[in-house]
Amino acid sequence: MGTSGPRERRALIIGAGIAGLAAALRLHRAGWRTLVVERALARRSGGYMINLVDGGFDAAEHLGLVPALKERDLGLFTSVIVRADGTAKFAVPKEIVAASVGPRAMSVFRGDLETVLYQAVRDDTEIRFGTTATAIEQDADGVTAVLSDGSTERADLLIGADGLHSDTRGLVFGAAPDPLVDMGHMVGAIPLDASPAGLGEGTGTTFIGPGRTAAVISLGPGRSSAFFAYRTPDTAAQLRLGPAEALSEAFGDLGGGVPDALRRLRADPGPAYFDSASQVRLDSWSSGRVVLLGDAAWCVTLFAGYGAALAMSGADRLGDALEQHDVPAALKSWEAGLRPETAKRQALARRGMAQFAPPTKGHIWMNEAAMRAMRVPAFRNLMLRAARAAK
């Protein structure tokens, strides 16, 4: 009588965004069989621009995504700081940006990163759209989930990678106390099919005023975008207004490329990203054999500029832990190793709000003084050495 080999372990992943697809990719390479379910009816496209530098580039490299991402790299651009009417104050040439970020850096749209991840996993994992978990139960040996398509799935591990407003988190961890911490800010991003009016290709303009920032980036048709951030006392009221009305109300007085971007938003608000900025703070990211990953566990907000990197790095390191330990020990080891980095990034985001939505004109002056100084070679070299030493 022959003997059977080790049983193939199975993971159910809730959410087909960056965190969920990265987890499916990494666990497949670790020998797991995976099922990904996604509430949306189809894959999303577009979204805001993501900068993959330092740890973000490392995570993409570890997952084998760099060659495909380089084909979608938006490249660097000259950044022009402008007044409210759109006239230039000063420019930071792309050569200076290149020197500051180094060669291990890419900029891609969030939707393009998700597409590259999807293409990497689609032949090796089952993906069901229009489906999510409605009930989750577990015991010492595994997890059972009832799905919205009427099926019941059994797995060794369930990964909740369903974003900031995670249903998995509510089902397993409960709603009280609320782990969502409202930061009192709104963020919006608009992909633009055509270059913004009045902006030369390879140029981005940024207006920074008290409590708000508006950036418009012209990189050619299908590669241009606009980004907005602003402080508000009532994020719920802004969400009820919707992106077209809320952003037009907050930024309708600006000139330059902003009016054209807002006009396109009003004509077609569907592709826009618009949400309140919130962080997720939990004492633990796992319960038994259920673990949260990415924004569902530790959302750092766009103000940290590191969410995609943490999602991919978290998935990669989770795969490492599961290759070395059984599920309970792996989850414990993984969380202990990753928590310091997420805490650091959340703290950086809280401080970073003063750059995206400066509370006073004094903060604006200090931010602009720092950017102007980056154009001075001696100061720039000093800052680069200090940044490298801090890594």
Short mmCIF file of C-alpha atoms in Angstrom, two decimals:
data_model
loop_
_atom_site.label_atom_id
_atom_site.label_comp_id
_atom_site.label_asym_id
_atom_site.label_seq_id
_atom_site.Cartn_x
_atom_site.Cartn_y
_atom_site.Cartn_z
CA MET A 1 0.00 0.00 0.00
CA GLY A 2 1.43 3.36 -0.98
CA THR A 3 1.55 6.35 1.29
CA SER A 4 0.06 9.69 0.36
CA GLY A 5 2.12 12.86 0.46
CA PRO A 6 1.44 15.84 2.67
CA ARG A 7 -2.06 17.27 2.30
CA GLU A 8 -2.29 20.39 0.15
CA ARG A 9 -3.23 23.32 2.32
CA ARG A 10 -6.03 25.64 1.20
CA ALA A 11 -6.63 29.35 1.75
CA LEU A 12 -9.81 31.35 1.15
CA ILE A 13 -9.02 34.99 0.37
CA ILE A 14 -11.72 37.65 0.64
CA GLY A 15 -10.90 40.55 -1.68
CA ALA A 16 -9.24 40.72 -5.10
CA GLY A 17 -7.37 43.98 -4.62
CA ILE A 18 -3.62 44.37 -4.25
CA ALA A 19 -3.41 42.61 -0.87
CA GLY A 20 -5.65 39.68 -1.85
CA LEU A 21 -4.05 39.00 -5.22
CA ALA A 22 -0.55 39.33 -3.76
CA ALA A 23 -1.50 36.82 -1.07
CA ALA A 24 -2.84 34.40 -3.69
CA LEU A 25 0.39 34.73 -5.68
CA ARG A 26 2.69 34.22 -2.70
CA LEU A 27 0.71 31.34 -1.18
CA HIS A 28 0.55 29.52 -4.52
CA ARG A 29 4.34 29.67 -4.64
CA ALA A 30 4.39 28.26 -1.11
CA GLY A 31 2.36 25.25 -2.28
CA TRP A 32 -1.10 26.37 -1.16
CA ARG A 33 -4.30 26.08 -3.16
CA THR A 34 -6.23 29.36 -3.09
CA LEU A 35 -9.72 30.65 -3.79
CA VAL A 36 -10.23 34.41 -4.10
CA VAL A 37 -13.70 35.94 -3.83
CA GLU A 38 -14.44 39.58 -4.64
CA ARG A 39 -17.63 41.53 -3.92
CA ALA A 40 -17.28 43.69 -7.05
CA LEU A 41 -18.74 42.28 -10.25
CA ALA A 42 -15.51 42.83 -12.21
CA ARG A 43 -11.95 43.98 -11.78
CA ARG A 44 -11.45 47.68 -11.18
CA SER A 45 -9.22 49.84 -13.34
CA GLY A 46 -7.67 53.29 -13.05
CA GLY A 47 -7.33 54.68 -9.55
CA TYR A 48 -4.65 56.93 -8.15
CA MET A 49 -0.93 56.87 -8.84
CA ILE A 50 1.23 54.61 -6.68
CA ASN A 51 4.93 55.21 -6.15
CA LEU A 52 6.91 52.01 -5.61
CA VAL A 53 10.20 53.00 -4.03
CA ASP A 54 12.47 51.38 -1.44
CA GLY A 55 10.36 48.71 0.30
CA GLY A 56 7.61 48.98 -2.32
CA PHE A 57 10.04 48.18 -5.13
CA ASP A 58 11.55 45.38 -3.01
CA ALA A 59 8.13 43.81 -2.47
CA ALA A 60 7.30 43.96 -6.18
CA GLU A 61 10.67 42.39 -6.95
CA HIS A 62 10.21 39.58 -4.42
CA LEU A 63 6.85 38.76 -6.01
CA GLY A 64 8.36 38.73 -9.50
CA LEU A 65 6.29 41.67 -10.74
CA VAL A 66 8.98 44.17 -11.76
CA PRO A 67 9.30 43.25 -15.48
CA ALA A 68 5.55 43.56 -16.08
CA LEU A 69 5.27 46.73 -13.98
CA LYS A 70 8.11 48.42 -15.84
CA GLU A 71 6.02 48.18 -19.01
CA ARG A 72 3.37 50.28 -17.23
CA ASP A 73 5.74 52.65 -15.43
CA LEU A 74 4.46 56.22 -15.72
CA GLY A 75 7.96 57.61 -15.32
CA LEU A 76 9.05 60.81 -13.66
CA PHE A 77 7.86 64.32 -14.41
CA THR A 78 8.74 67.91 -13.64
CA SER A 79 6.67 69.18 -10.72
CA VAL A 80 5.56 72.80 -10.80
CA ILE A 81 4.27 74.47 -7.63
CA VAL A 82 1.53 76.90 -8.64
CA ARG A 83 -0.60 79.68 -7.21
CA ALA A 84 -4.38 79.45 -6.98
CA ASP A 85 -4.76 80.92 -10.48
CA GLY A 86 -2.45 78.26 -11.94
CA THR A 87 0.59 80.49 -12.52
CA ALA A 88 3.95 78.97 -11.57
CA LYS A 89 5.87 79.72 -8.39
CA PHE A 90 8.82 77.39 -9.02
CA ALA A 91 9.60 74.00 -10.53
CA VAL A 92 11.34 70.85 -9.29
CA PRO A 93 12.81 69.22 -12.44
CA LYS A 94 12.39 65.49 -12.92
CA GLU A 95 16.18 65.06 -12.77
CA ILE A 96 16.10 66.15 -9.15
CA VAL A 97 13.25 63.75 -8.43
CA ALA A 98 15.23 60.95 -10.11
CA ALA A 99 18.26 61.70 -7.95
CA SER A 100 16.16 61.64 -4.78
CA VAL A 101 14.35 58.33 -5.43
CA GLY A 102 17.19 56.42 -7.10
CA PRO A 103 17.01 53.73 -9.79
CA ARG A 104 14.82 51.31 -7.81
CA ALA A 105 11.58 53.22 -8.26
CA MET A 106 8.44 53.05 -10.38
CA SER A 107 5.16 54.93 -10.58
CA VAL A 108 2.04 53.07 -11.75
CA PHE A 109 -1.71 53.46 -11.51
CA ARG A 110 -3.31 51.36 -8.80
CA GLY A 111 -5.44 49.61 -11.43
CA ASP A 112 -2.35 48.69 -13.43
CA LEU A 113 -0.74 47.11 -10.36
CA GLU A 114 -3.91 45.09 -9.76
CA THR A 115 -3.91 44.03 -13.42
CA VAL A 116 -0.31 42.81 -13.24
CA LEU A 117 -1.11 40.85 -10.07
CA TYR A 118 -4.25 39.39 -11.64
CA GLN A 119 -2.35 38.26 -14.71
CA ALA A 120 0.23 36.61 -12.46
CA VAL A 121 -2.35 34.53 -10.53
CA ARG A 122 -5.31 33.96 -12.85
CA ASP A 123 -4.04 30.59 -14.14
CA ASP A 124 -3.22 29.28 -10.67
CA THR A 125 -6.12 30.32 -8.48
CA GLU A 126 -9.90 30.34 -8.73
CA ILE A 127 -11.35 33.87 -8.64
CA ARG A 128 -15.08 34.50 -8.16
CA PHE A 129 -16.44 38.00 -8.70
CA GLY A 130 -19.73 39.22 -7.29
CA THR A 131 -19.13 37.04 -4.22
CA THR A 132 -18.17 37.59 -0.59
CA ALA A 133 -18.42 35.84 2.77
CA THR A 134 -21.67 36.19 4.72
CA ALA A 135 -20.77 33.97 7.70
CA ILE A 136 -17.49 32.62 9.08
CA GLU A 137 -17.00 29.85 11.64
CA GLN A 138 -13.81 28.13 12.68
CA ASP A 139 -12.42 25.37 14.81
CA ALA A 140 -8.95 24.13 15.68
CA ASP A 141 -8.47 22.50 12.28
CA GLY A 142 -9.87 25.03 9.84
CA VAL A 143 -12.33 27.72 8.78
CA THR A 144 -15.76 27.35 7.20
CA ALA A 145 -17.23 30.27 5.28
CA VAL A 146 -20.70 30.64 3.83
CA LEU A 147 -20.49 32.68 0.63
CA SER A 148 -23.06 34.97 -0.94
CA ASP A 149 -23.31 32.69 -4.00
CA GLY A 150 -24.82 30.00 -1.76
CA SER A 151 -21.71 27.83 -1.52
CA THR A 152 -19.85 26.79 1.61
CA GLU A 153 -16.05 26.65 1.58
CA ARG A 154 -13.65 24.95 3.99
CA ALA A 155 -10.04 26.14 4.29
CA ASP A 156 -6.99 25.93 6.54
CA LEU A 157 -6.72 29.72 6.55
CA LEU A 158 -9.03 32.63 5.70
CA ILE A 159 -7.44 35.93 4.69
CA GLY A 160 -9.56 39.08 4.91
CA ALA A 161 -8.08 41.41 2.31
CA ASP A 162 -11.26 43.35 1.62
CA GLY A 163 -10.03 46.84 2.31
CA LEU A 164 -10.69 49.72 4.65
CA HIS A 165 -14.39 48.90 5.11
CA SER A 166 -13.75 45.16 5.52
CA ASP A 167 -16.78 42.91 6.01
CA THR A 168 -14.45 40.13 7.15
CA ARG A 169 -13.24 42.32 9.99
CA GLY A 170 -16.81 42.92 11.12
CA LEU A 171 -17.77 39.24 10.91
CA VAL A 172 -14.79 37.99 12.92
CA PHE A 173 -13.69 40.87 15.14
CA GLY A 174 -17.04 42.60 15.66
CA ALA A 175 -17.93 46.25 15.21
CA ALA A 176 -17.10 47.50 18.70
CA PRO A 177 -14.88 49.21 19.47
CA ASP A 178 -14.76 50.74 15.99
CA PRO A 179 -11.21 50.27 14.63
CA LEU A 180 -11.73 53.02 12.02
CA VAL A 181 -10.15 56.32 13.05
CA ASP A 182 -11.46 59.23 10.97
CA MET A 183 -8.59 61.58 10.10
CA GLY A 184 -10.90 64.48 9.17
CA HIS A 185 -9.73 64.63 5.56
CA MET A 186 -11.05 63.66 2.12
CA VAL A 187 -9.02 62.35 -0.80
CA GLY A 188 -9.98 62.09 -4.45
CA ALA A 189 -8.25 60.84 -7.60
CA ILE A 190 -9.40 61.15 -11.20
CA PRO A 191 -7.86 59.21 -14.11
CA LEU A 192 -7.86 61.37 -17.25
CA ASP A 193 -8.23 59.88 -20.72
CA ALA A 194 -6.70 62.95 -22.37
CA SER A 195 -3.94 65.33 -21.31
CA PRO A 196 -5.25 68.14 -19.08
CA ALA A 197 -5.84 71.43 -20.86
CA GLY A 198 -2.96 73.87 -20.59
CA LEU A 199 -0.35 71.41 -19.27
CA GLY A 200 2.62 70.24 -21.30
CA GLU A 201 3.24 66.50 -21.37
CA GLY A 202 5.71 65.36 -18.71
CA THR A 203 4.58 68.05 -16.27
CA GLY A 204 2.63 68.03 -13.05
CA THR A 205 1.27 71.07 -11.25
CA THR A 206 0.54 71.22 -7.54
CA PHE A 207 -1.38 73.87 -5.66
CA ILE A 208 -0.96 73.78 -1.87
CA GLY A 209 -3.17 76.05 0.18
CA PRO A 210 -4.44 76.12 3.76
CA GLY A 211 -6.28 72.85 4.33
CA ARG A 212 -6.06 71.54 0.77
CA THR A 213 -3.91 70.31 -2.12
CA ALA A 214 -4.73 69.87 -5.81
CA ALA A 215 -2.32 68.15 -8.21
CA VAL A 216 -2.79 67.62 -11.95
CA ILE A 217 -0.33 65.40 -13.83
CA SER A 218 -0.01 65.40 -17.62
CA LEU A 219 1.67 62.26 -18.98
CA GLY A 220 -0.28 61.84 -22.19
CA PRO A 221 -3.64 60.22 -23.08
CA GLY A 222 -4.67 57.51 -20.65
CA ARG A 223 -1.70 58.27 -18.40
CA SER A 224 -2.76 61.59 -16.87
CA SER A 225 -4.55 62.12 -13.58
CA ALA A 226 -5.64 64.59 -10.92
CA PHE A 227 -5.35 64.21 -7.16
CA PHE A 228 -7.12 66.16 -4.41
CA ALA A 229 -6.90 66.21 -0.62
CA TYR A 230 -8.63 68.55 1.80
CA ARG A 231 -9.51 68.91 5.46
CA THR A 232 -13.18 68.84 6.51
CA PRO A 233 -15.07 68.78 9.82
CA ASP A 234 -17.67 66.34 8.45
CA THR A 235 -16.39 63.56 6.19
CA ALA A 236 -19.79 61.83 6.16
CA ALA A 237 -21.42 64.92 4.68
CA GLN A 238 -18.75 65.07 1.97
CA LEU A 239 -19.33 61.43 1.08
CA ARG A 240 -23.05 62.09 0.72
CA LEU A 241 -22.31 64.88 -1.76
CA GLY A 242 -20.30 62.54 -3.95
CA PRO A 243 -17.00 63.24 -5.75
CA ALA A 244 -18.23 65.61 -8.47
CA GLU A 245 -20.11 67.99 -6.17
CA ALA A 246 -17.71 67.76 -3.20
CA LEU A 247 -14.51 68.30 -5.19
CA SER A 248 -16.05 71.05 -7.32
CA GLU A 249 -17.14 72.83 -4.15
CA ALA A 250 -13.72 72.46 -2.50
CA PHE A 251 -11.55 73.31 -5.54
CA GLY A 252 -13.80 75.16 -8.00
CA ASP A 253 -12.01 78.46 -7.39
CA LEU A 254 -8.65 77.20 -8.69
CA GLY A 255 -7.15 77.77 -12.12
CA GLY A 256 -4.56 75.94 -14.19
CA GLY A 257 -5.44 72.36 -15.06
CA VAL A 258 -7.95 71.96 -12.20
CA PRO A 259 -11.08 73.30 -13.97
CA ASP A 260 -10.58 70.89 -16.88
CA ALA A 261 -10.12 67.94 -14.53
CA LEU A 262 -13.26 68.87 -12.57
CA ARG A 263 -15.24 69.30 -15.79
CA ARG A 264 -14.30 65.78 -16.84
CA LEU A 265 -15.19 64.48 -13.39
CA ARG A 266 -18.68 66.01 -13.61
CA ALA A 267 -19.15 64.50 -17.06
CA ASP A 268 -18.14 61.00 -15.88
CA PRO A 269 -17.70 60.50 -12.11
CA GLY A 270 -17.64 56.71 -12.41
CA PRO A 271 -13.85 56.12 -12.58
CA ALA A 272 -13.06 58.52 -9.73
CA TYR A 273 -11.72 57.41 -6.35
CA PHE A 274 -13.25 59.42 -3.50
CA ASP A 275 -13.23 58.54 0.19
CA SER A 276 -12.53 59.84 3.65
CA ALA A 277 -9.05 59.28 5.02
CA SER A 278 -9.21 56.79 7.89
CA GLN A 279 -6.73 54.56 9.64
CA VAL A 280 -7.45 51.08 11.00
CA ARG A 281 -6.05 50.37 14.45
CA LEU A 282 -6.48 46.88 15.88
CA ASP A 283 -4.79 45.18 18.81
CA SER A 284 -4.52 41.97 16.79
CA TRP A 285 -4.74 41.21 13.08
CA SER A 286 -5.74 37.57 13.51
CA SER A 287 -8.23 35.45 15.38
CA GLY A 288 -7.65 31.71 15.23
CA ARG A 289 -7.23 30.84 11.56
CA VAL A 290 -8.58 34.14 10.22
CA VAL A 291 -6.14 36.93 9.46
CA LEU A 292 -6.59 40.44 8.08
CA LEU A 293 -4.18 41.77 5.48
CA GLY A 294 -3.54 45.19 3.95
CA ASP A 295 -5.95 48.07 4.56
CA ALA A 296 -8.39 45.75 6.34
CA ALA A 297 -5.80 45.32 9.09
CA TRP A 298 -3.70 48.47 9.23
CA CYS A 299 -4.79 51.11 6.69
CA VAL A 300 -2.16 53.85 6.83
CA THR A 301 -4.01 56.25 4.43
CA LEU A 302 -2.73 57.88 1.24
CA PHE A 303 -0.90 60.43 3.38
CA ALA A 304 1.72 57.78 4.12
CA GLY A 305 2.17 56.87 0.45
CA TYR A 306 3.01 53.27 1.37
CA GLY A 307 -0.25 51.32 1.39
CA ALA A 308 0.40 49.22 -1.73
CA ALA A 309 3.95 48.48 -0.60
CA LEU A 310 2.74 47.28 2.80
CA ALA A 311 0.02 45.16 1.21
CA MET A 312 2.52 43.38 -1.05
CA SER A 313 5.21 43.14 1.60
CA GLY A 314 2.67 41.83 4.12
CA ALA A 315 1.52 39.14 1.69
CA ASP A 316 5.11 38.18 0.85
CA ARG A 317 6.12 37.90 4.50
CA LEU A 318 2.96 35.97 5.34
CA GLY A 319 4.00 33.41 2.74
CA ASP A 320 7.45 33.22 4.34
CA ALA A 321 5.92 32.60 7.77
CA LEU A 322 3.55 29.90 6.48
CA GLU A 323 6.47 28.08 4.89
CA GLN A 324 8.22 27.94 8.25
CA HIS A 325 5.40 27.37 10.78
CA ASP A 326 1.95 25.92 11.21
CA VAL A 327 -0.89 28.42 10.79
CA PRO A 328 -1.27 29.68 14.40
CA ALA A 329 2.49 30.10 14.92
CA ALA A 330 2.91 31.65 11.46
CA LEU A 331 0.29 34.31 12.12
CA LYS A 332 1.85 35.21 15.44
CA SER A 333 5.37 35.45 14.03
CA TRP A 334 4.23 37.38 10.97
CA GLU A 335 2.35 40.01 12.95
CA ALA A 336 5.19 40.53 15.41
CA GLY A 337 7.59 41.18 12.55
CA LEU A 338 5.32 43.52 10.60
CA ARG A 339 3.71 45.64 13.31
CA PRO A 340 6.66 48.03 13.87
CA GLU A 341 6.66 49.02 10.19
CA THR A 342 2.90 49.65 10.05
CA ALA A 343 3.03 51.69 13.27
CA LYS A 344 5.83 53.78 11.78
CA ARG A 345 3.89 54.37 8.56
CA GLN A 346 0.70 55.33 10.41
CA ALA A 347 2.67 57.87 12.45
CA LEU A 348 4.26 59.26 9.28
CA ALA A 349 0.78 59.62 7.75
CA ARG A 350 -0.48 61.60 10.73
CA ARG A 351 2.46 63.97 10.34
CA GLY A 352 2.10 63.97 6.56
CA MET A 353 -1.37 65.49 6.72
CA ALA A 354 0.29 68.85 7.34
CA GLN A 355 1.94 68.56 3.91
CA PHE A 356 -1.21 67.60 1.99
CA ALA A 357 -3.55 69.92 3.87
CA PRO A 358 -1.38 72.50 5.70
CA PRO A 359 -3.17 73.99 8.71
CA THR A 360 -1.61 77.46 8.27
CA LYS A 361 0.21 79.63 5.72
CA GLY A 362 3.30 79.16 7.86
CA HIS A 363 3.24 75.42 7.17
CA ILE A 364 2.93 76.14 3.45
CA TRP A 365 5.95 78.44 3.57
CA MET A 366 8.04 75.81 5.36
CA ASN A 367 7.01 73.07 2.90
CA GLU A 368 7.85 75.26 -0.08
CA ALA A 369 11.17 76.32 1.44
CA ALA A 370 12.15 72.66 1.77
CA MET A 371 11.19 71.96 -1.86
CA ARG A 372 13.08 75.01 -3.10
CA ALA A 373 16.16 73.90 -1.16
CA MET A 374 16.07 70.50 -2.89
CA ARG A 375 17.04 72.32 -6.08
CA VAL A 376 20.35 73.44 -4.52
CA PRO A 377 22.94 70.71 -5.31
CA ALA A 378 24.84 70.85 -2.01
CA PHE A 379 21.67 70.69 0.08
CA ARG A 380 20.19 67.97 -2.13
CA ASN A 381 23.26 65.79 -1.75
CA LEU A 382 23.23 66.27 2.01
CA MET A 383 19.57 65.25 2.20
CA LEU A 384 20.17 62.18 0.04
CA ARG A 385 23.03 61.03 2.26
CA ALA A 386 20.88 61.52 5.35
CA ALA A 387 18.02 59.54 3.76
CA ARG A 388 20.29 56.65 2.84
CA ALA A 389 21.80 56.59 6.33
CA ALA A 390 18.31 56.40 7.85
CA LYS A 391 17.36 53.28 5.88
#
